[in-house]
């Protein structure tokens, strides 16, 4: 049985974002039940409840671990059921949480080569001592078995490229790097070896392609990029100058949006994740939430637990 726990469901900055005074963020700070507080995206998954794997190491990871009993120490003076971290990109909100795991706990970091190169180029990540933390390359489109603490974990992961872009901090000022499918952004298929059951985790994706459509069709569960409701959302609100696509994200709505793209894919359960604080679908009482729900989509929240 595969269990996935949403550790964090918001995009970079979380909800409320620390410097945002927008109405939705003010509602979250007041404790409004329809504006649930969310931390930055991360997922935990296990097939045996002994070995847990964190998908993306959010800057909020330490607090996410404390909020998740499945990830608490279970034996001795120091221990953790976290056996590995799997990365889907090199953005700050996907890798900064690695720095919380520096207390000489043994685990593996799995990632495609382009993302491992970003980590290798920044010496701050050397606080993860090499005699404790292995860095394991995930070749694209190849199943790799995740190692448990004392043998097989019962999980295989397949990383695959999706349309995306290099992290913001690696862009050249004033230049649009454009979108690519070279592994700057990847999705994951997580497969239980005993049953073949699987789900997809794609927190960042700039466009639906025919290969991606074919890969996802008929799947039981997909966690998918829900950053913005409209492509020009940040521009309209006056809190940014870039479209969602320019930032490497599909919008939920519109003819080229995710809701439309998924209508004919026959997916069992569809859950939006990586939701920006500007996205009105975050709010339980918004029209946008009602539209998404009517289309068969759920909006992820911190602590959501899904079993396959």
CSV table of C-alpha atoms in Angstrom, one decimal:
chain,number,residue,atom,x,y,z
A,1,UNK,CA,0.0,0.0,0.0
A,2,UNK,CA,1.4,3.4,-1.0
A,3,UNK,CA,0.7,6.3,1.3
A,4,UNK,CA,1.4,9.9,0.2
A,5,UNK,CA,1.2,12.8,2.6
A,6,UNK,CA,1.2,16.4,1.4
A,7,UNK,CA,3.7,18.2,3.6
A,8,UNK,CA,3.3,21.5,1.8
A,9,UNK,CA,0.9,22.6,-0.9
A,10,UNK,CA,1.7,26.2,-1.7
A,11,UNK,CA,4.1,27.7,-4.3
A,12,UNK,CA,7.2,29.5,-3.3
A,13,UNK,CA,6.6,31.9,-0.4
A,14,UNK,CA,3.8,29.8,1.1
A,15,UNK,CA,0.4,31.1,2.1
A,16,UNK,CA,0.3,33.7,3.5
A,17,UNK,CA,3.5,34.9,1.8
A,18,UNK,CA,5.6,36.7,4.4
A,19,UNK,CA,5.5,40.1,2.6
A,20,UNK,CA,2.1,40.0,1.0
A,21,UNK,CA,-0.7,42.2,2.3
A,22,UNK,CA,-3.1,41.0,-0.3
A,23,UNK,CA,-6.7,40.3,0.9
A,24,UNK,CA,-6.3,36.5,0.7
A,25,UNK,CA,-3.1,36.6,2.8
A,26,UNK,CA,-4.8,38.9,5.3
A,27,UNK,CA,-7.6,36.4,5.6
A,28,UNK,CA,-5.1,33.6,6.2
A,29,UNK,CA,-3.4,35.6,8.9
A,30,UNK,CA,-6.7,36.2,10.7
A,31,UNK,CA,-7.3,32.5,10.9
A,32,UNK,CA,-10.2,32.5,8.4
A,33,UNK,CA,-11.3,28.9,7.9
A,34,UNK,CA,-11.8,29.4,4.2
A,35,UNK,CA,-8.2,30.7,3.8
A,36,UNK,CA,-6.2,27.7,5.1
A,37,UNK,CA,-2.5,28.4,5.8
A,38,UNK,CA,-0.2,26.4,3.6
A,39,UNK,CA,3.5,25.8,3.5
A,40,UNK,CA,5.7,25.4,0.4
A,41,UNK,CA,5.4,22.3,-1.7
A,42,UNK,CA,6.7,18.9,-0.5
A,43,UNK,CA,5.3,15.4,-0.5
A,44,UNK,CA,6.2,12.4,1.6
A,45,UNK,CA,5.6,8.8,0.3
A,46,UNK,CA,6.1,5.3,1.6
A,47,UNK,CA,5.1,1.8,0.6
A,48,UNK,CA,6.0,0.2,4.0
A,49,UNK,CA,5.6,2.9,6.6
A,50,UNK,CA,9.2,2.3,7.6
A,51,UNK,CA,11.1,4.1,4.8
A,52,UNK,CA,9.7,7.5,3.8
A,53,UNK,CA,10.8,9.6,0.8
A,54,UNK,CA,10.4,13.3,0.6
A,55,UNK,CA,9.6,14.7,-2.9
A,56,UNK,CA,11.2,18.1,-3.0
A,57,UNK,CA,12.9,19.6,0.0
A,58,UNK,CA,10.9,22.7,0.8
A,59,UNK,CA,12.4,25.6,2.8
A,60,UNK,CA,9.7,24.8,5.3
A,61,UNK,CA,10.8,21.2,5.7
A,62,UNK,CA,11.8,21.2,9.4
A,63,UNK,CA,8.3,22.4,10.4
A,64,UNK,CA,6.7,20.0,8.0
A,65,UNK,CA,8.5,17.1,9.5
A,66,UNK,CA,7.3,18.2,13.0
A,67,UNK,CA,3.8,18.4,11.8
A,68,UNK,CA,3.8,14.9,10.3
A,69,UNK,CA,3.9,12.0,12.8
A,70,UNK,CA,5.0,9.5,10.1
A,71,UNK,CA,8.3,11.4,9.8
A,72,UNK,CA,9.1,11.6,13.6
A,73,UNK,CA,12.1,9.7,15.1
A,74,UNK,CA,11.1,6.3,16.2
A,75,UNK,CA,14.1,4.7,17.9
A,76,UNK,CA,17.3,5.6,19.8
A,77,UNK,CA,18.4,9.2,20.7
A,78,UNK,CA,18.6,10.2,17.0
A,79,UNK,CA,16.8,8.6,14.1
A,80,UNK,CA,14.5,9.4,11.2
A,81,UNK,CA,12.3,7.3,8.9
A,82,UNK,CA,13.4,9.6,6.0
A,83,UNK,CA,15.4,7.3,3.7
A,84,UNK,CA,15.7,9.7,0.8
A,85,UNK,CA,14.8,13.0,-0.9
A,86,UNK,CA,13.8,13.1,-4.6
A,87,UNK,CA,14.1,16.4,-6.4
A,88,UNK,CA,12.2,17.7,-9.4
A,89,UNK,CA,13.9,21.0,-10.0
A,90,UNK,CA,16.7,23.3,-8.8
A,91,UNK,CA,14.5,26.2,-7.6
A,92,UNK,CA,15.0,27.4,-4.1
A,93,UNK,CA,11.7,26.1,-2.9
A,94,UNK,CA,12.6,22.6,-4.1
A,95,UNK,CA,16.2,22.3,-2.7
A,96,UNK,CA,16.6,24.7,0.2
A,97,UNK,CA,15.1,22.3,2.7
A,98,UNK,CA,18.1,20.0,2.2
A,99,UNK,CA,19.9,22.3,4.6
A,100,UNK,CA,17.5,21.2,7.4
A,101,UNK,CA,18.8,17.6,7.0
A,102,UNK,CA,22.4,18.2,7.9
A,103,UNK,CA,22.7,16.4,11.3
A,104,UNK,CA,24.5,13.4,9.9
A,105,UNK,CA,21.5,11.3,9.2
A,106,UNK,CA,22.0,8.7,6.5
A,107,UNK,CA,19.8,9.2,3.4
A,108,UNK,CA,20.0,9.5,-0.4
A,109,UNK,CA,19.3,12.5,-2.6
A,110,UNK,CA,17.9,11.4,-6.0
A,111,UNK,CA,17.8,13.8,-8.9
A,112,UNK,CA,18.4,14.1,-12.6
A,113,UNK,CA,21.9,15.2,-13.6
A,114,UNK,CA,21.1,18.9,-14.3
A,115,UNK,CA,19.7,19.4,-10.8
A,116,UNK,CA,22.5,17.5,-9.1
A,117,UNK,CA,24.9,19.8,-11.0
A,118,UNK,CA,23.2,22.9,-9.4
A,119,UNK,CA,23.7,21.4,-5.9
A,120,UNK,CA,27.3,20.4,-6.6
A,121,UNK,CA,28.1,24.0,-7.8
A,122,UNK,CA,27.0,25.5,-4.5
A,123,UNK,CA,29.3,24.5,-1.6
A,124,UNK,CA,26.7,25.3,1.1
A,125,UNK,CA,25.2,21.8,0.3
A,126,UNK,CA,28.4,20.2,1.4
A,127,UNK,CA,27.0,20.4,4.9
A,128,UNK,CA,25.3,17.2,3.9
A,129,UNK,CA,28.4,15.0,4.6
A,130,UNK,CA,29.3,12.8,1.7
A,131,UNK,CA,29.9,9.8,4.1
A,132,UNK,CA,26.2,10.0,5.2
A,133,UNK,CA,24.3,11.4,2.2
A,134,UNK,CA,24.7,9.8,-1.2
A,135,UNK,CA,23.8,11.8,-4.4
A,136,UNK,CA,22.2,9.4,-6.8
A,137,UNK,CA,21.5,10.4,-10.5
A,138,UNK,CA,18.0,9.7,-11.8
A,139,UNK,CA,18.4,9.1,-15.6
A,140,UNK,CA,15.4,10.4,-17.4
A,141,UNK,CA,12.7,7.8,-18.4
A,142,UNK,CA,14.4,5.0,-16.4
A,143,UNK,CA,13.0,3.3,-13.3
A,144,UNK,CA,15.2,3.5,-10.3
A,145,UNK,CA,14.5,1.6,-7.1
A,146,UNK,CA,14.6,3.8,-4.0
A,147,UNK,CA,16.8,2.3,-1.3
A,148,UNK,CA,15.3,1.7,2.1
A,149,UNK,CA,17.2,1.8,5.4
A,150,UNK,CA,17.8,-1.9,5.4
A,151,UNK,CA,16.9,-3.2,2.0
A,152,UNK,CA,14.3,-2.5,-0.7
A,153,UNK,CA,11.8,0.2,0.0
A,154,UNK,CA,9.1,-1.2,-2.3
A,155,UNK,CA,9.2,1.9,-4.5
A,156,UNK,CA,10.5,2.7,-7.9
A,157,UNK,CA,10.6,6.2,-9.3
A,158,UNK,CA,10.7,7.3,-12.9
A,159,UNK,CA,11.8,10.9,-13.7
A,160,UNK,CA,10.8,12.5,-17.0
A,161,UNK,CA,11.3,15.9,-18.5
A,162,UNK,CA,8.4,18.3,-18.7
A,163,UNK,CA,8.3,21.8,-20.3
A,164,UNK,CA,10.0,24.2,-17.9
A,165,UNK,CA,12.8,26.6,-17.5
A,166,UNK,CA,16.0,27.1,-15.5
A,167,UNK,CA,15.6,28.4,-11.9
A,168,UNK,CA,15.1,32.2,-11.6
A,169,UNK,CA,18.5,32.7,-10.0
A,170,UNK,CA,20.3,31.1,-13.0
A,171,UNK,CA,18.6,33.3,-15.6
A,172,UNK,CA,20.7,36.0,-17.3
A,173,UNK,CA,19.3,39.4,-16.3
A,174,UNK,CA,17.1,40.8,-19.0
A,175,UNK,CA,16.9,37.7,-21.1
A,176,UNK,CA,14.1,35.2,-21.4
A,177,UNK,CA,15.7,31.7,-21.3
A,178,UNK,CA,12.7,30.2,-22.9
A,179,UNK,CA,11.2,26.8,-22.2
A,180,UNK,CA,12.9,23.5,-22.6
A,181,UNK,CA,12.4,19.8,-22.0
A,182,UNK,CA,16.1,19.1,-21.1
A,183,UNK,CA,15.5,18.2,-17.5
A,184,UNK,CA,15.5,21.6,-15.8
A,185,UNK,CA,11.9,20.6,-14.7
A,186,UNK,CA,10.9,17.0,-14.3
A,187,UNK,CA,7.9,15.1,-13.2
A,188,UNK,CA,7.9,11.8,-11.2
A,189,UNK,CA,6.0,8.6,-11.5
A,190,UNK,CA,6.2,6.7,-8.2
A,191,UNK,CA,5.5,3.0,-8.5
A,192,UNK,CA,4.8,0.4,-5.9
A,193,UNK,CA,6.9,-2.7,-6.9
A,194,UNK,CA,4.6,-5.2,-5.3
A,195,UNK,CA,1.4,-4.1,-7.1
A,196,UNK,CA,2.4,-1.9,-10.0
A,197,UNK,CA,0.2,0.9,-8.6
A,198,UNK,CA,1.5,4.3,-9.3
A,199,UNK,CA,0.9,8.1,-9.1
A,200,UNK,CA,2.4,11.2,-10.7
A,201,UNK,CA,3.9,14.2,-9.0
A,202,UNK,CA,4.4,17.2,-11.3
A,203,UNK,CA,4.7,20.4,-9.3
A,204,UNK,CA,6.0,22.5,-12.2
A,205,UNK,CA,4.9,22.3,-15.8
A,206,UNK,CA,4.7,25.0,-18.5
A,207,UNK,CA,2.6,23.2,-21.1
A,208,UNK,CA,0.8,20.0,-22.0
A,209,UNK,CA,2.5,18.0,-24.7
A,210,UNK,CA,1.4,14.9,-26.6
A,211,UNK,CA,4.1,12.7,-24.8
A,212,UNK,CA,2.9,14.0,-21.4
A,213,UNK,CA,-0.7,13.5,-22.3
A,214,UNK,CA,0.1,9.9,-23.3
A,215,UNK,CA,2.0,9.2,-20.1
A,216,UNK,CA,-0.7,10.5,-17.8
A,217,UNK,CA,-3.7,9.1,-19.6
A,218,UNK,CA,-5.7,6.6,-17.5
A,219,UNK,CA,-3.6,7.0,-14.3
A,220,UNK,CA,-5.1,6.7,-10.9
A,221,UNK,CA,-3.7,9.8,-9.3
A,222,UNK,CA,-1.9,13.0,-10.4
A,223,UNK,CA,-0.6,15.8,-8.3
A,224,UNK,CA,-0.2,18.7,-10.8
A,225,UNK,CA,1.1,22.2,-11.0
A,226,UNK,CA,-1.7,24.6,-9.9
A,227,UNK,CA,0.4,27.8,-9.5
A,228,UNK,CA,-2.0,30.4,-11.1
A,229,UNK,CA,-5.6,30.5,-12.1
A,230,UNK,CA,-5.0,32.8,-15.0
A,231,UNK,CA,-1.8,33.1,-17.1
A,232,UNK,CA,-1.6,36.9,-16.6
A,233,UNK,CA,-2.8,36.8,-12.9
A,234,UNK,CA,0.3,38.3,-11.3
A,235,UNK,CA,0.3,41.2,-13.9
A,236,UNK,CA,-3.4,41.9,-13.4
A,237,UNK,CA,-2.9,42.1,-9.6
A,238,UNK,CA,0.1,44.3,-9.9
A,239,UNK,CA,2.4,41.9,-8.0
A,240,UNK,CA,4.6,40.7,-10.9
A,241,UNK,CA,5.5,41.4,-14.5
A,242,UNK,CA,5.6,37.8,-15.9
A,243,UNK,CA,3.0,35.5,-17.1
A,244,UNK,CA,2.7,32.0,-15.7
A,245,UNK,CA,4.1,30.5,-18.8
A,246,UNK,CA,7.1,32.8,-18.6
A,247,UNK,CA,7.7,31.5,-15.1
A,248,UNK,CA,7.4,27.9,-16.2
A,249,UNK,CA,3.8,27.1,-15.1
A,250,UNK,CA,0.5,26.3,-16.8
A,251,UNK,CA,-2.5,28.2,-15.5
A,252,UNK,CA,-5.5,26.3,-14.2
A,253,UNK,CA,-8.1,28.0,-16.4
A,254,UNK,CA,-8.3,28.9,-20.1
A,255,UNK,CA,-8.3,27.0,-23.3
A,256,UNK,CA,-4.6,26.1,-22.9
A,257,UNK,CA,-5.0,25.6,-19.1
A,258,UNK,CA,-4.7,22.5,-17.1
A,259,UNK,CA,-8.4,21.9,-16.5
A,260,UNK,CA,-9.1,21.9,-20.2
A,261,UNK,CA,-6.0,19.8,-20.9
A,262,UNK,CA,-7.0,17.0,-18.5
A,263,UNK,CA,-10.7,16.7,-19.4
A,264,UNK,CA,-10.2,13.7,-21.8
A,265,UNK,CA,-7.4,11.9,-20.0
A,266,UNK,CA,-9.5,9.5,-17.9
A,267,UNK,CA,-7.5,10.2,-14.7
A,268,UNK,CA,-9.0,8.8,-11.5
A,269,UNK,CA,-8.0,11.6,-9.0
A,270,UNK,CA,-6.6,15.0,-9.9
A,271,UNK,CA,-5.1,17.2,-7.2
A,272,UNK,CA,-3.7,20.7,-7.8
A,273,UNK,CA,-0.5,21.4,-5.8
A,274,UNK,CA,2.1,24.3,-5.8
A,275,UNK,CA,-0.6,26.9,-5.6
A,276,UNK,CA,0.5,30.6,-5.5
A,277,UNK,CA,-0.8,32.9,-2.9
A,278,UNK,CA,-2.4,35.0,-5.7
A,279,UNK,CA,-4.5,32.1,-6.9
A,280,UNK,CA,-8.2,32.6,-5.8
A,281,UNK,CA,-8.7,28.8,-6.0
A,282,UNK,CA,-6.8,28.6,-2.7
A,283,UNK,CA,-9.9,30.0,-1.0
A,284,UNK,CA,-12.6,27.5,-0.1
A,285,UNK,CA,-15.4,30.0,-0.8
A,286,UNK,CA,-14.2,31.4,-4.1
A,287,UNK,CA,-15.9,31.0,-7.5
A,288,UNK,CA,-12.7,29.6,-8.9
A,289,UNK,CA,-12.6,26.9,-6.3
A,290,UNK,CA,-16.2,25.9,-7.2
A,291,UNK,CA,-15.3,25.8,-10.8
A,292,UNK,CA,-12.2,23.6,-10.2
A,293,UNK,CA,-14.2,21.2,-8.0
A,294,UNK,CA,-17.0,21.0,-10.5
A,295,UNK,CA,-14.4,19.9,-13.1
A,296,UNK,CA,-13.3,17.1,-10.8
A,297,UNK,CA,-10.2,18.8,-9.3
A,298,UNK,CA,-9.2,18.9,-5.6
A,299,UNK,CA,-7.0,21.6,-4.1
A,300,UNK,CA,-4.2,20.2,-2.0
A,301,UNK,CA,-3.8,21.3,1.6
A,302,UNK,CA,-1.0,20.6,4.1
A,303,UNK,CA,-1.6,17.2,5.8
A,304,UNK,CA,-3.8,15.7,3.0
A,305,UNK,CA,-3.1,11.9,3.1
A,306,UNK,CA,-3.8,9.8,0.0
A,307,UNK,CA,-3.6,6.0,-0.2
A,308,UNK,CA,-3.3,3.8,-3.3
